Coordinates of C-alpha atoms in Angstrom, one line a residue:
M165 CA -32.2 116.6 -53.0
F166 CA -30.2 113.1 -54.7
G167 CA -31.9 110.0 -53.4
G168 CA -30.2 110.6 -50.5
K169 CA -26.4 110.7 -51.7
K170 CA -24.9 114.0 -52.2
M171 CA -23.1 113.9 -55.8
Q172 CA -20.5 115.1 -56.0
G173 CA -18.6 118.8 -55.6
S174 CA -21.8 121.0 -54.7
A175 CA -24.9 123.5 -55.5
S176 CA -21.9 126.8 -56.2
G177 CA -19.1 125.0 -57.7
V178 CA -21.4 124.8 -61.0
E179 CA -21.5 127.7 -63.1
T180 CA -24.4 126.4 -64.9
I181 CA -28.4 125.1 -63.4
I182 CA -30.9 123.9 -65.3
G183 CA -34.3 123.7 -62.7
R184 CA -36.8 120.9 -62.2
S185 CA -39.6 122.6 -63.3
A186 CA -37.0 123.9 -67.1
K187 CA -37.5 121.9 -70.1
F188 CA -35.3 122.6 -73.4
T189 CA -34.9 121.0 -76.5
G190 CA -31.7 122.1 -78.7
E191 CA -28.5 121.7 -78.5
L192 CA -25.9 122.9 -75.4
V193 CA -23.0 123.5 -74.9
D194 CA -21.8 124.2 -71.6
Q195 CA -17.4 125.4 -70.9
G196 CA -18.0 125.1 -67.3
S197 CA -19.8 122.3 -64.8
L198 CA -23.5 122.3 -65.9
R199 CA -26.5 121.0 -63.4
I200 CA -29.5 119.7 -64.7
D201 CA -32.5 119.1 -62.3
G202 CA -35.7 119.7 -64.9
G203 CA -36.0 117.8 -69.0
F204 CA -34.0 118.4 -72.1
S205 CA -33.8 117.0 -75.0
G206 CA -30.8 117.2 -78.1
T207 CA -27.0 117.1 -77.7
I208 CA -25.2 118.2 -74.2
R209 CA -21.7 119.1 -75.1
S210 CA -19.9 120.0 -71.6
A211 CA -16.3 121.3 -70.7
G212 CA -16.3 120.3 -67.0
D213 CA -18.6 118.3 -64.9
L214 CA -22.2 117.4 -64.9
Y215 CA -24.3 116.5 -62.0
I216 CA -27.9 115.3 -63.4
G217 CA -30.4 114.7 -61.2
A218 CA -32.7 112.5 -59.7
D219 CA -36.3 114.0 -61.1
A220 CA -34.2 114.8 -64.6
E221 CA -35.7 112.9 -67.6
I222 CA -32.3 113.9 -70.6
T223 CA -33.3 112.3 -74.1
A224 CA -29.8 113.2 -75.3
T225 CA -26.2 112.3 -76.9
I226 CA -23.2 113.7 -74.2
T227 CA -19.8 115.0 -73.7
A228 CA -18.9 114.9 -71.0
V229 CA -15.2 114.8 -69.3
N230 CA -16.8 113.5 -66.1
A231 CA -20.4 112.8 -65.2
T232 CA -22.4 112.0 -62.3
I233 CA -26.4 110.4 -63.2
A234 CA -29.1 110.5 -59.9
G235 CA -31.8 111.1 -63.2
R236 CA -33.0 109.0 -66.8
V237 CA -30.7 109.5 -69.5
N238 CA -32.4 107.4 -72.9
G239 CA -29.2 108.1 -75.1
D240 CA -24.8 107.4 -76.2
M241 CA -22.3 109.3 -73.5
F242 CA -18.9 109.8 -74.1
V243 CA -17.1 110.4 -71.2
S244 CA -13.3 110.8 -71.0
G245 CA -13.5 110.7 -67.0
K246 CA -15.5 109.3 -64.8
L247 CA -19.2 108.0 -66.0
E248 CA -21.0 107.3 -62.0
L249 CA -24.5 105.9 -61.7
L250 CA -26.6 106.5 -58.5
S251 CA -28.5 104.1 -56.9
T252 CA -31.0 106.5 -59.3
A253 CA -30.5 106.7 -62.9
S254 CA -31.2 104.9 -65.1
L255 CA -29.8 105.1 -68.3
Y256 CA -30.7 103.2 -71.8
G257 CA -27.8 104.2 -73.8
D258 CA -24.7 103.3 -74.9
I259 CA -21.3 104.5 -73.1
K260 CA -17.9 105.4 -73.2
A261 CA -16.0 106.2 -70.4
G262 CA -13.0 106.8 -68.7
V263 CA -14.0 105.2 -65.5
L264 CA -17.9 103.6 -65.0
S265 CA -19.2 103.1 -62.7
I266 CA -22.8 101.8 -61.3
E267 CA -24.0 101.1 -57.9
E268 CA -26.8 99.2 -56.5
G269 CA -29.6 99.8 -57.9
A270 CA -29.1 101.7 -61.2
T271 CA -30.4 100.7 -64.4
F272 CA -27.9 100.7 -66.7
R273 CA -29.6 98.8 -70.5
G274 CA -26.3 99.3 -73.1
V275 CA -22.8 98.7 -74.6
S276 CA -19.9 100.0 -72.6
D277 CA -17.0 100.7 -73.2
S278 CA -13.5 102.4 -72.2
Y279 CA -10.3 105.7 -73.7

């Protein structure tokens, strides 16, 4: 489902899911864990963990506690905990994270800073 690698957590622990066929524009605010497998453009603020699936196409400024990225993100990310880019991830934007993990094969273009 995510390029052959299991993402942190499980679907049963995710409170909000945006499926592959869904496309949203605007501001998304979530108090729990959030998973996006479709398209989103705008602003994402998650008070929990964020999972971006391999098929996801995101253009947004993102704030989350922890984030695991398997798809494509265009935009800046602010992750107070751990930001993990899986091998299928593409991230084009600046990041600020407590911990950054980039797997071999992932693409990152931007500037990184830590909290």
